[in-house]
Coordinates of C-alpha atoms in Angstrom, one line a residue:
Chain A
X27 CA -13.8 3.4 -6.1
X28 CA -15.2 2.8 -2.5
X29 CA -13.6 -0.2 -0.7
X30 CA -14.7 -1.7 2.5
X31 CA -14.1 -4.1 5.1
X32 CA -15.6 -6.8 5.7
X33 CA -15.2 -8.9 9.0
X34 CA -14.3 -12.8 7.7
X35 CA -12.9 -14.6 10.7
X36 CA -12.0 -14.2 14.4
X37 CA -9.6 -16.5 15.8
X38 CA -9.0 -17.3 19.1
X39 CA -5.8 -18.9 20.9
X40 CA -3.6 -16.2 22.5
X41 CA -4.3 -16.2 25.9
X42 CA -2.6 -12.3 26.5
X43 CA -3.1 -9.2 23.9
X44 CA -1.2 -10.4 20.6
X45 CA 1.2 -7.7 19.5
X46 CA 2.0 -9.1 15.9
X47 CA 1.1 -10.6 12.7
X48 CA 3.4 -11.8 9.9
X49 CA 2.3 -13.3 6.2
X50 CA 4.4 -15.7 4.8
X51 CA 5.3 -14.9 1.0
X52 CA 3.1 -17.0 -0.5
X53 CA 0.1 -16.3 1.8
X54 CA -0.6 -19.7 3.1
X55 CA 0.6 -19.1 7.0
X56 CA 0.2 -16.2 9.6
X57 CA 2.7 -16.1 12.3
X58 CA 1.5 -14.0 15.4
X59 CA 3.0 -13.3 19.1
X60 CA 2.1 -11.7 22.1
X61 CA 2.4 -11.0 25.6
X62 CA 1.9 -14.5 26.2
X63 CA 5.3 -15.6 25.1
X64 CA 4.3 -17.4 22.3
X65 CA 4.6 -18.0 18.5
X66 CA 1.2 -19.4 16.6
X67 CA 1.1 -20.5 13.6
X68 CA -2.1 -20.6 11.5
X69 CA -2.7 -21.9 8.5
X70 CA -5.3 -20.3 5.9
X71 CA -8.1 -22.1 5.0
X72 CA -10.1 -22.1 1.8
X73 CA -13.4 -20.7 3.9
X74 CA -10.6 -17.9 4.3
X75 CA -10.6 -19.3 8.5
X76 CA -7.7 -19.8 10.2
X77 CA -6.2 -22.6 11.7
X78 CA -3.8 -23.1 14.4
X79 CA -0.9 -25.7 13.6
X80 CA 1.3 -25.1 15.6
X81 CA 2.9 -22.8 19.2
X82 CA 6.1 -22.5 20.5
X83 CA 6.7 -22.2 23.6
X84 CA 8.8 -21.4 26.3
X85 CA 11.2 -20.0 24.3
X86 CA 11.4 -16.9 25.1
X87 CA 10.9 -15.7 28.9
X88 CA 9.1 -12.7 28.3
X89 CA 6.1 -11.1 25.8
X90 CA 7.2 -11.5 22.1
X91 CA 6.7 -8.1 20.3
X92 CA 7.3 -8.9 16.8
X93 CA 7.7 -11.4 13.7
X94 CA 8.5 -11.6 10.5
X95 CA 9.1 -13.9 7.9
X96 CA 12.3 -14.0 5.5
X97 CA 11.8 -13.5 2.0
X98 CA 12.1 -17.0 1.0
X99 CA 9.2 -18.2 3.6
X100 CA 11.5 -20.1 5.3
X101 CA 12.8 -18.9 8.6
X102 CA 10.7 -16.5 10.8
X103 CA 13.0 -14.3 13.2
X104 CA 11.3 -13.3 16.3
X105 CA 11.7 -10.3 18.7
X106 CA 11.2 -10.0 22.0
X107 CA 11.1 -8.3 25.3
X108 CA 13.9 -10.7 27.0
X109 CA 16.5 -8.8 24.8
X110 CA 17.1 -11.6 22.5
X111 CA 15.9 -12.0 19.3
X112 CA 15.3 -15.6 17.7
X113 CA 15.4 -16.8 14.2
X114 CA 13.1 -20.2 13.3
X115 CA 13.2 -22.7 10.6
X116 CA 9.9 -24.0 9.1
X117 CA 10.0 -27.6 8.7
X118 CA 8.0 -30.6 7.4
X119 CA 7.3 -33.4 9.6
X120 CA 5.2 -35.8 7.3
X121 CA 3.4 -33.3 6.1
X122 CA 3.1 -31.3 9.8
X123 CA 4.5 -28.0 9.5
X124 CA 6.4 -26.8 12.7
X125 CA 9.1 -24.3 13.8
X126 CA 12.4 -25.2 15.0
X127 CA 14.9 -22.8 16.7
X128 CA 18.0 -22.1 14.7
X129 CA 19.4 -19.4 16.5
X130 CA 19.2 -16.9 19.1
X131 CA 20.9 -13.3 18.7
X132 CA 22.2 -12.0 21.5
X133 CA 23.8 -8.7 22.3
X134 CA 21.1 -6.0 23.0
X135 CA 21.1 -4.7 26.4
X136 CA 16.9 -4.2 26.9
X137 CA 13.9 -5.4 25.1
X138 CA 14.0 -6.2 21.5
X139 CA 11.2 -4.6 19.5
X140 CA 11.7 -5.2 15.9
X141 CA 12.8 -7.5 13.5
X142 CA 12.9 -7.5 9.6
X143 CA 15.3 -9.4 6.4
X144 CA 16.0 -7.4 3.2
X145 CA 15.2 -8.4 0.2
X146 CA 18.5 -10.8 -0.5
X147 CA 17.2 -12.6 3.0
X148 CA 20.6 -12.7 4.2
X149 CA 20.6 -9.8 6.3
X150 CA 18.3 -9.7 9.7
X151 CA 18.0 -6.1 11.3
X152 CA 17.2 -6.0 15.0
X153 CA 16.1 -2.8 17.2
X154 CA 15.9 -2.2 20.8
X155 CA 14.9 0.4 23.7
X156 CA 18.7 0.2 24.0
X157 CA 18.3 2.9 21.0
X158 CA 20.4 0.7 18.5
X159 CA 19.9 -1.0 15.5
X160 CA 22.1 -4.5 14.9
X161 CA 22.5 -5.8 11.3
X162 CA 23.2 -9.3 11.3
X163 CA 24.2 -11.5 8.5
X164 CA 23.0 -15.4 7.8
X165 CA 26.0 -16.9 6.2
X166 CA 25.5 -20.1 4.0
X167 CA 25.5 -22.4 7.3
X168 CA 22.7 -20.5 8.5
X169 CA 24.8 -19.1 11.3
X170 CA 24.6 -15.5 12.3
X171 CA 27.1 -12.7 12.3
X172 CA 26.5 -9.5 13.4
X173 CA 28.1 -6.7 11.2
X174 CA 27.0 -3.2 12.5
X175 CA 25.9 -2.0 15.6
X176 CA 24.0 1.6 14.2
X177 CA 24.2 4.2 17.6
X178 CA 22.4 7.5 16.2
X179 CA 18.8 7.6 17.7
X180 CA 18.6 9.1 21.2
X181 CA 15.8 7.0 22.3
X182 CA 13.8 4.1 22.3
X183 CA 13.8 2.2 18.5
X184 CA 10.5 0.9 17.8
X185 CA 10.7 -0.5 14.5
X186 CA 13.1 -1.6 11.5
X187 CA 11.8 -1.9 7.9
X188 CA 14.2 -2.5 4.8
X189 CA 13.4 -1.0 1.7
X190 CA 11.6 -3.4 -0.8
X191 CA 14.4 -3.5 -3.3
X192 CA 17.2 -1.2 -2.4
X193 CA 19.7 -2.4 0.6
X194 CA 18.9 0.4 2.8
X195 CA 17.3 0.2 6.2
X196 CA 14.6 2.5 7.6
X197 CA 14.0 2.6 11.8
X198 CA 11.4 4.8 13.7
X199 CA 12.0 6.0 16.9
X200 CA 10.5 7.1 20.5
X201 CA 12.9 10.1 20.0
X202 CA 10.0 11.0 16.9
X203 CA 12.4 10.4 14.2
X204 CA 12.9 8.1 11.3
X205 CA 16.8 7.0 10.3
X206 CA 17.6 5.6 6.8
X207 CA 21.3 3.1 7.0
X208 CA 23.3 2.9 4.2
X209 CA 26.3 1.1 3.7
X210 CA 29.8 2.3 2.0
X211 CA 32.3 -1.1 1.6
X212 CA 30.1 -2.4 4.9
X213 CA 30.7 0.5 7.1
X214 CA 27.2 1.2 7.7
X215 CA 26.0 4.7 8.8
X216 CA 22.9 7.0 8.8
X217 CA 22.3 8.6 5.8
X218 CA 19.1 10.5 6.1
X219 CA 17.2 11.5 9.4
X220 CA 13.8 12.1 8.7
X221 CA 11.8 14.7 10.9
X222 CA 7.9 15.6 10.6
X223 CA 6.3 13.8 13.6
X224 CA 5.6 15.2 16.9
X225 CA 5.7 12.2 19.3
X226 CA 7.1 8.7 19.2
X227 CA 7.2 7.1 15.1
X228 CA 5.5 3.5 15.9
X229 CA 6.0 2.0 12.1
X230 CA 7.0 2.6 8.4
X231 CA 5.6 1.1 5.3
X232 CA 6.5 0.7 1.9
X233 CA 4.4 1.0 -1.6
X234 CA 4.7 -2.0 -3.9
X235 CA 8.0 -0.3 -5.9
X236 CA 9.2 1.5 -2.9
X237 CA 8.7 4.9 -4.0
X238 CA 7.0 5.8 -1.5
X239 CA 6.9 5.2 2.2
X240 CA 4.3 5.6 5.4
X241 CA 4.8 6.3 8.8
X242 CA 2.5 6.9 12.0
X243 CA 2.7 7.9 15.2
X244 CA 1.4 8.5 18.8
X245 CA 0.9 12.1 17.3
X246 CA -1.9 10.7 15.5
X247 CA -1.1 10.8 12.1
X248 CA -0.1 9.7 9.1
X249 CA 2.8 11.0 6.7
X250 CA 3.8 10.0 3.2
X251 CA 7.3 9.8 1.9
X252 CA 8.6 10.5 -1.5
X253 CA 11.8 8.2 -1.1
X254 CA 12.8 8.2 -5.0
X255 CA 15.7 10.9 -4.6
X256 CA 17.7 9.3 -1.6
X257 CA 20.3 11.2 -2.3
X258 CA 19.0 14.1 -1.1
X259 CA 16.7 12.1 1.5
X260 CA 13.1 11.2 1.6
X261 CA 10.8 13.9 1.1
X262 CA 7.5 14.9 2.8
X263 CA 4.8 14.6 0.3
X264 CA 1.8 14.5 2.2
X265 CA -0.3 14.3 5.9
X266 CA -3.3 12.0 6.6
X267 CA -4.2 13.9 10.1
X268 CA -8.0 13.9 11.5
X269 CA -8.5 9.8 10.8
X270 CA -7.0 8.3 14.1
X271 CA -8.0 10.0 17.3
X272 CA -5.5 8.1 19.1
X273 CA -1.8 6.7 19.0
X274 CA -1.5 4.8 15.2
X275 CA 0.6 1.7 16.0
X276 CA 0.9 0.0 12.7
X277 CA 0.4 0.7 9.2
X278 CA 0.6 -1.7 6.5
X279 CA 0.7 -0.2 2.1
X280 CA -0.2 -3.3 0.2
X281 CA 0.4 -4.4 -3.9
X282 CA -2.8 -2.8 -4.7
X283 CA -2.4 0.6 -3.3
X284 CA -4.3 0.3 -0.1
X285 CA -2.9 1.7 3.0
X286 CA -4.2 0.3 6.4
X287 CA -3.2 1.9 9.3
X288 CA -4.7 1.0 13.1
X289 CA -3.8 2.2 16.6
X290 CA -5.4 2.4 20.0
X291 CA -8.3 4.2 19.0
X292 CA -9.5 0.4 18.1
X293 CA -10.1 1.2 14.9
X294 CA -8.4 0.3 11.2
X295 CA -8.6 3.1 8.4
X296 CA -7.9 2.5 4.5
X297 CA -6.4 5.1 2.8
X298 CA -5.6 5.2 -1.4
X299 CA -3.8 7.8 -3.3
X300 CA -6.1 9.8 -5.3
X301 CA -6.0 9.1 -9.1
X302 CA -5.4 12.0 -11.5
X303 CA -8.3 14.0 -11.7
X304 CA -9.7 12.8 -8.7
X305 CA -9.6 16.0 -6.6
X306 CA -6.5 18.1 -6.9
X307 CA -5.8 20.2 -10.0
X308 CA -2.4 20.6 -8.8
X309 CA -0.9 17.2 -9.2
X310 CA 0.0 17.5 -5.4
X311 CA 0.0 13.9 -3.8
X312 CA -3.3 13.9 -2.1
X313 CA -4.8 10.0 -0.2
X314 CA -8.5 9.9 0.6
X315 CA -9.9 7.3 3.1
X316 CA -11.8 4.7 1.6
X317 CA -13.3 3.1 4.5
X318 CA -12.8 2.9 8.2
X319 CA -13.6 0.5 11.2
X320 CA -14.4 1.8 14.3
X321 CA -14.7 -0.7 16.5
X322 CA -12.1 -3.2 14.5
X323 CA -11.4 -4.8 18.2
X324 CA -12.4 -4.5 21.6
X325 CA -9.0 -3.0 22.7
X326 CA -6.3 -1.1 20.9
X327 CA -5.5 -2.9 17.7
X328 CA -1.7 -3.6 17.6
X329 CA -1.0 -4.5 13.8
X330 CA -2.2 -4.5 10.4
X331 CA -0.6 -6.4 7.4
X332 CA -2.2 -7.0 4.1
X333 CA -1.9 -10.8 2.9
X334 CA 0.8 -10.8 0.3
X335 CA -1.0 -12.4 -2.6
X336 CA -4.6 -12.3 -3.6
X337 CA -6.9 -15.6 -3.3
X338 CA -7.6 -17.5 -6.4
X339 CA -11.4 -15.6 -6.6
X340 CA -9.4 -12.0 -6.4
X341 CA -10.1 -11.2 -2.5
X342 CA -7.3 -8.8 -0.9
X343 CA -7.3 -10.1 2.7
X344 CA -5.9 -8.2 5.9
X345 CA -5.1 -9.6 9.1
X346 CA -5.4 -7.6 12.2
X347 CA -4.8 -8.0 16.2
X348 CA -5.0 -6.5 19.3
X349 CA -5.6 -6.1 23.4
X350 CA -8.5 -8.5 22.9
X351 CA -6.1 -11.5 22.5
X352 CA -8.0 -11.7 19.0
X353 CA -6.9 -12.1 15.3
X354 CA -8.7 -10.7 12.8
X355 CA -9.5 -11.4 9.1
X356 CA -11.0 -9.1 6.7
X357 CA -11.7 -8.9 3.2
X358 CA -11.7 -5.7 1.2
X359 CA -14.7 -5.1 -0.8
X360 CA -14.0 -3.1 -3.4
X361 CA -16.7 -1.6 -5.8
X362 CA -16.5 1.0 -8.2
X363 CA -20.6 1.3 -9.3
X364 CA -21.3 2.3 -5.8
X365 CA -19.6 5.4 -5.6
X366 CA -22.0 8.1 -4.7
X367 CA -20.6 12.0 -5.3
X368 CA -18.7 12.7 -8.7
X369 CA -20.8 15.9 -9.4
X370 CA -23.1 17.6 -7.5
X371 CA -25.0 20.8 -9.1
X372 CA -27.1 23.3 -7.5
X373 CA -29.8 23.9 -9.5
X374 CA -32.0 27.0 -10.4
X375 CA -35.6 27.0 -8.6
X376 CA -37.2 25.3 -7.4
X377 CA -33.8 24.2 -5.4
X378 CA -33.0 20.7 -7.0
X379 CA -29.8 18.9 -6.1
X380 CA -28.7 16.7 -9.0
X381 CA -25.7 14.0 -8.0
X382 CA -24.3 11.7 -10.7
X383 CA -22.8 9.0 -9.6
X384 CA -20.6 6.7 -12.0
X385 CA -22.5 3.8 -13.6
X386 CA -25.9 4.7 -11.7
X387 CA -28.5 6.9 -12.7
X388 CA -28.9 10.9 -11.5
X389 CA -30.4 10.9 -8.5
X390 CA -32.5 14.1 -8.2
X391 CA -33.6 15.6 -4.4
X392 CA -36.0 18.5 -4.3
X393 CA -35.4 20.5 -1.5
X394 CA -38.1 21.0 1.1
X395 CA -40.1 24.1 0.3
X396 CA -41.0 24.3 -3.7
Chain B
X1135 CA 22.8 20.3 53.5
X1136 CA 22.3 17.6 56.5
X1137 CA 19.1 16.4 57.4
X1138 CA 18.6 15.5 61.0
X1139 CA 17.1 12.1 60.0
X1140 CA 18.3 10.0 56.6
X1141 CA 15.1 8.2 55.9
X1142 CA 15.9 5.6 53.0
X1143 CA 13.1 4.6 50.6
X1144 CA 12.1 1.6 48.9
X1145 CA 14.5 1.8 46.3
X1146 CA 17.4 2.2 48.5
X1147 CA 18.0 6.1 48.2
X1148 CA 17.6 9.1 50.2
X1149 CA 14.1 10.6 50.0
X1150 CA 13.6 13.2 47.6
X1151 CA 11.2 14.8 50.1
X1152 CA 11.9 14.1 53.4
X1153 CA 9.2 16.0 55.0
X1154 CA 6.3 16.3 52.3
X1155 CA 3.6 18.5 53.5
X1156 CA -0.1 16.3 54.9
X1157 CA -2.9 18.0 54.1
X1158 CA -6.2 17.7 55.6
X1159 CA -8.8 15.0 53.0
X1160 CA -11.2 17.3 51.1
X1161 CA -14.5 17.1 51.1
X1162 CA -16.0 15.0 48.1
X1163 CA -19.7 15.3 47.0
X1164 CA -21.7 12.8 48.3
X1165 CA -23.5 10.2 46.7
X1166 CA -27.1 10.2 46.6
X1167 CA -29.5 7.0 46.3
X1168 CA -32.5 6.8 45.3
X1169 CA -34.2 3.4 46.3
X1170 CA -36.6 3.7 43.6
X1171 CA -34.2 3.4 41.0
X1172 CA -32.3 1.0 42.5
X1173 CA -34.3 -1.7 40.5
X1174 CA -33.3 0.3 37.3
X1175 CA -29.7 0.3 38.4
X1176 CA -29.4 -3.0 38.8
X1177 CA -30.6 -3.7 35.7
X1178 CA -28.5 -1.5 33.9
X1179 CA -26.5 -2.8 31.4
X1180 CA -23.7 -0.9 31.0
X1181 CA -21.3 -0.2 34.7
X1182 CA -21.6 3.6 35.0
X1183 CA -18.4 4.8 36.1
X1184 CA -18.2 8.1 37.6
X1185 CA -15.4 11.0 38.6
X1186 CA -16.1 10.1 42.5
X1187 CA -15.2 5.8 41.8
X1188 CA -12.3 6.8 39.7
X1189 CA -11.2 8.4 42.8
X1190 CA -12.3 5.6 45.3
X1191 CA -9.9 3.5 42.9
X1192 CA -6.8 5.3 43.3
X1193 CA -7.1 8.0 47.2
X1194 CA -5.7 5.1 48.7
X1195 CA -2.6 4.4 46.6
X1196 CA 0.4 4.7 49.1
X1197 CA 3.5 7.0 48.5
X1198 CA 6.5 5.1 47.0
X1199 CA 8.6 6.9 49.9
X1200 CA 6.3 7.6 53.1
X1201 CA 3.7 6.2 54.5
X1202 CA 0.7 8.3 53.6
X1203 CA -1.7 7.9 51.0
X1204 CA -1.5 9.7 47.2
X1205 CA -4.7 11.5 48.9
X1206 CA -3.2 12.8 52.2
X1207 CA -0.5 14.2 50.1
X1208 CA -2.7 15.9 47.3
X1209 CA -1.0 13.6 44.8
X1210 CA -4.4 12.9 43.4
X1211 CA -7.2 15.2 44.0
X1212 CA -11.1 14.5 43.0
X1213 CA -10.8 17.7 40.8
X1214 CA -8.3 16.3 38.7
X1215 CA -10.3 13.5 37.3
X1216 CA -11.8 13.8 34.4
X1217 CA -14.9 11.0 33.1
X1218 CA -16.8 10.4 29.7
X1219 CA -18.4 6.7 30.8
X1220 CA -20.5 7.5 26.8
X1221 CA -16.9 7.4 25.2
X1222 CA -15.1 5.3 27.6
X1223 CA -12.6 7.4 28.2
X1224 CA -10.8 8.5 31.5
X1225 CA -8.0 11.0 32.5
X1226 CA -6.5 11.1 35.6
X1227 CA -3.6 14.4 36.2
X1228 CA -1.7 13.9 39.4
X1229 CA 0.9 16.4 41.1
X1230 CA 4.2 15.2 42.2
X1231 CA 5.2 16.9 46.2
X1232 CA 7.9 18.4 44.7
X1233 CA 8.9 19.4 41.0
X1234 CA 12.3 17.1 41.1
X1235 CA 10.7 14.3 42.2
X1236 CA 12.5 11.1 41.3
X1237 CA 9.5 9.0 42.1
X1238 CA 7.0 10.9 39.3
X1239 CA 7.0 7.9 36.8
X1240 CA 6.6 5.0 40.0
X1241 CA 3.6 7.0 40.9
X1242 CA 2.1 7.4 37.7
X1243 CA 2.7 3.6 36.8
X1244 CA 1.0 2.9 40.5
X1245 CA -2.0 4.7 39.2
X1246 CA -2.2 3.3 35.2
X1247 CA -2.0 -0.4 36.7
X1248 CA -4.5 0.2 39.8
X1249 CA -6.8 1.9 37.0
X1250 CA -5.7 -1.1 34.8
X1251 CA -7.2 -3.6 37.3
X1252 CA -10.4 -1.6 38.0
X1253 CA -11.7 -0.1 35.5
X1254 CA -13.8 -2.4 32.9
X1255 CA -11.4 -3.0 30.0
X1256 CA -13.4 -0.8 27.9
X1257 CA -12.0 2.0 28.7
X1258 CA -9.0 4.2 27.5
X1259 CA -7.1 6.1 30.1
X1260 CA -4.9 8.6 29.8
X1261 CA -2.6 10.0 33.1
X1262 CA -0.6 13.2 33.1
X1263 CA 1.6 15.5 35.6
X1264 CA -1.0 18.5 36.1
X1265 CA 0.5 21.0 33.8
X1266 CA 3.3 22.9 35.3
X1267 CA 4.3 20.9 38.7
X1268 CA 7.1 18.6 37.8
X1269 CA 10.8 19.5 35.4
X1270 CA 10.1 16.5 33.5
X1271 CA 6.6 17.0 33.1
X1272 CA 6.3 16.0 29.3
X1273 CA 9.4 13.0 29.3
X1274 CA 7.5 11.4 32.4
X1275 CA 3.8 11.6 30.7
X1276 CA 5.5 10.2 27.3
X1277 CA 6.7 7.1 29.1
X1278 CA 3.4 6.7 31.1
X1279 CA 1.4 6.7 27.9
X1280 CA 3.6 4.4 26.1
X1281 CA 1.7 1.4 26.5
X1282 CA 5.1 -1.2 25.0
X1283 CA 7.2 0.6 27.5
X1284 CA 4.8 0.3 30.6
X1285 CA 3.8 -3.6 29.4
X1286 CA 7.7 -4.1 29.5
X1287 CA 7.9 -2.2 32.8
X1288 CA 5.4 -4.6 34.1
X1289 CA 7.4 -7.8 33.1
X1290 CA 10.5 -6.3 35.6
X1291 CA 10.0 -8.0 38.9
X1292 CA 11.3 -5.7 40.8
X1293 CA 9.2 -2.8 39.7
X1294 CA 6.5 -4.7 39.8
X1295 CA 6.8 -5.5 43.4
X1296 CA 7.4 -2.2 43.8
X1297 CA 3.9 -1.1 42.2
X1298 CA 2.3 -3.7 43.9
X1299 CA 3.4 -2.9 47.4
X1300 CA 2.2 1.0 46.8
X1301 CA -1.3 -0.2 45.3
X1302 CA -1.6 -3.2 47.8
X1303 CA -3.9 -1.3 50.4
X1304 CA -5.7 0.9 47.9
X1305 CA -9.2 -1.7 47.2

């Protein structure tokens, strides 16, 4: 199948480069953030258009790296350069949604990079360029408690991602490693350090079940995890290298299988595991590219993420930003009777070339001299 | 080890190199015009950059510690500018006075946000110790090309001023 992007909307608002997007559950909102110290929020419209509804503002004193949104769509926590990290509560005024501040979480020492909930939404993981990683937990008043402070990585921590299902927390580092947490009766430690990339690990993803996971990195490539057997830790199954030709900053695996990973080379790639029988006789993992965007944005992009659910007519949508101050919106087109290249045969003289392609007819090229 | 005179640098310190070698300016190739283009030129869509304006950008950067140019010092040298205008794409290696130097990732910074402010957005930079003249050589180019850590570098104040002082007579 061949699946493609297709450019749906540009929005405009963020007056500095916007360094990150976030889906609510259901789909409806986008939360982004930026170097201009504020929080957008957009609201999806049926022409698949995005709406601004609502900015908060001087909140935070410096650029706002990250957001995300809690499992239950209804606090966003917030990271940012200021070394605080703030957690929001979406409310309804008469029908006017709006964020209001519920708490700020103090502690780190230097800027706060990333944030994430697991999938219970009651504990909030926080990184810095302190090279920690905080877990804090949201009691039932909605306060916040910190209950590990996770020392292990020797530099810079970009990013923290929980695992889907399983209460374990991955976080990528500037020091080019990966750390999976575990807790034993809530004494939290490193269970797994995983080593592969050559320069600084920007972000992790997870496949729908979490069997599998994807980082990148400022070494330019992509690698899959196998992280079924944690006991023994995640295992290297497989490289995407020769796509990006500069750092990859984010990568985002959504429900359906499609990888999207995007950097400073300004463009977005789409990746999908190979089906059996595809390609490799082995039964190796092996992803093949599916499409690619070069010129995605006029600056590095920053971050991908797939929207959560599909739209009522079946589109899979993915929001992008980057340097340009822009947010993007694309729809993947995906087509199966387009597919050029399942066989190709060399025939006897005089020289033809016969391709089959699946649900077209054979296509048959002579060569030149005959 | 005394010296006979402490200078004190910006930051407060003692000078890492208190008496950096000053070396004559090199001789760059010169530009040639001609008028009948010039028409053409002007026209021209697309702002041609070139090795030679790369280097106009950033001779005149002053030293975080003494007051000579990155130039007079051979900090930055013509030769170590690399330009694909087709591919938007710059490289700039510069060479720290001494291999110790303290003041390797100030000057790098000076020349990422000069080139920053100069160059049309389009392009992608890259800046790197020339290979083999600083201890640090791969730690300091990391950091430079870490553009979340030099954005956040940028929001400190201090530093800022700091860069802003040392690229303040460079246009």
């Amino acid at each position: 199948m061949s699946a493609t992007l297709k450019n749906v909307a540009v929005s405009e608002g963020h007056t500095d480069r916007v360094w990150s997007l976030s889906w609510s559950p259901s789909g409806s909102l986008l939360a982004s953030c930026g170097g201009d110290k504020t929080i957008r929020l957009w609201k999806l419209k049926d022409d698949n258009s995005l709406e601004c509804i609502h900015t908060c503002i001087d909140t935070h004193e410096r650029t706002i790296r990250h957001v995300c949104w809690s499992p239950s769509g209804q606090y966003l926590a917030a990271a940012s350069f200021d070394s605080t990290a703030s957690v929001w509560k979406k409310v309804n005024n008469n029908g006017e949604i709006a964020l209001e501040m519920l708490a700020r979480l103090e502690g780190h020492e230097n800027e706060v990079k990333s944030v994430s909930w697991d999938a219970s939404g009651s504990l909030l993981a926080t990184c810095s360029r302190d090279k920690s990683v905080w877990i804090w937990d949201m009691d039932e008043d909605e306060e916040f408690n910190c209950v590990a402070v996770l020392h292990g990585h020797s530099q810079d921590v970009k990013a923290v991602k929980w695992h889907p299902s399983k209460e374990i927390l991955f976080s990528s580092s500037y020091d080019d490693t990966i750390k999976a947490w575990e807790d034993d009766e809530d004494d939290w430690y490193c269970s797994h350090t995983l080593t592969g990339h050559t320069s600084t690990v920007w972000d992790v993803s997870f496949n729908s079940d979490g069997s599998k996971m994807v980082s990148c990195s400022d070494d330019n490539n992509l690698i899959i995890w196998d992280t079924k057997v944690i006991g023994d830790g995640p295992k290297q199954v497989c490289t995407l290298s020769g796509y990006h030709t500069r750092t990859i900053f984010s990568v985002d695996w959504s429900e359906e299988g499609y990888i999207a990973s995007a950097g400073a080379d300004d463009s977005i790639h789409i990746f999908r595991e190979d089906g059996p029988g595809d390609s490799s006789e082995d039964k190796k993992v092996s992803f093949s590219q599916t499409s690619v965007e070069r010129k995605a944005h006029g600056g590095d992009v920053n971050c991908v993420t797939w929207r959560p659910a599909k739209r009522e007519d079946g589109t899979i949508l993915l929001a992008s930003c980057g340097d340009d101050n822009l947010i993007k919106l694309w729809a993947l087109e995906i087509s199966s009777d387009v597919q050029i290249m399942v066989k190709f045969r060399f025939q006897k003289p005089p020289y033809m070339i016969m391709v089959t392609a699946i649900h077209m007819v054979e296509v048959l090229w002579l060569s030149n001299h005959c | 080890m005394t010296r006979a005179h402490t200078q004190v640098n910006m930051t407060g310190s003692n000078l890492d190199n208190p008496n950096p070698v000053v070396f004559e300016l090199a001789q760059l190739p010169k530009r040639t015009y001609d008028p009948s283009n010039l028409a053409e030129e002007m026209e021209s869509q697309r702002d041609d950059i070139d090795p030679l304006e790369v280097f106009d950008m950033i001779r005149k950067i002053n030293d975080p510690e003494h007051p000579l140019t990155l130039e007079q010092l051979k900090v930055t040298q013509y030769e170590n500018i690399k330009v694909d205008d087709e591919n938007s794409y710059v490289n700039v290696r510069f060479t720290p006075t001494i291999p110790h130097c303290s003041m390797a990732t100030l000057i790098g910074l000076c020349i990422r946000v000069k080139l920053l402010r100069s160059l049309p957005s389009r392009f992608k930079v890259d800046i790197q110790i020339t290979p083999g003249t600083h201890s640090q050589e791969e730690a300091v180019n990391k950091q430079l090309n870490d553009k979340e850590r030099v954005a956040a570098a940028l929001e400190n104040n201090n530093l800022l001023s700091l860069v802003n002082n040392c690229i303040s007579n460079s246009d």
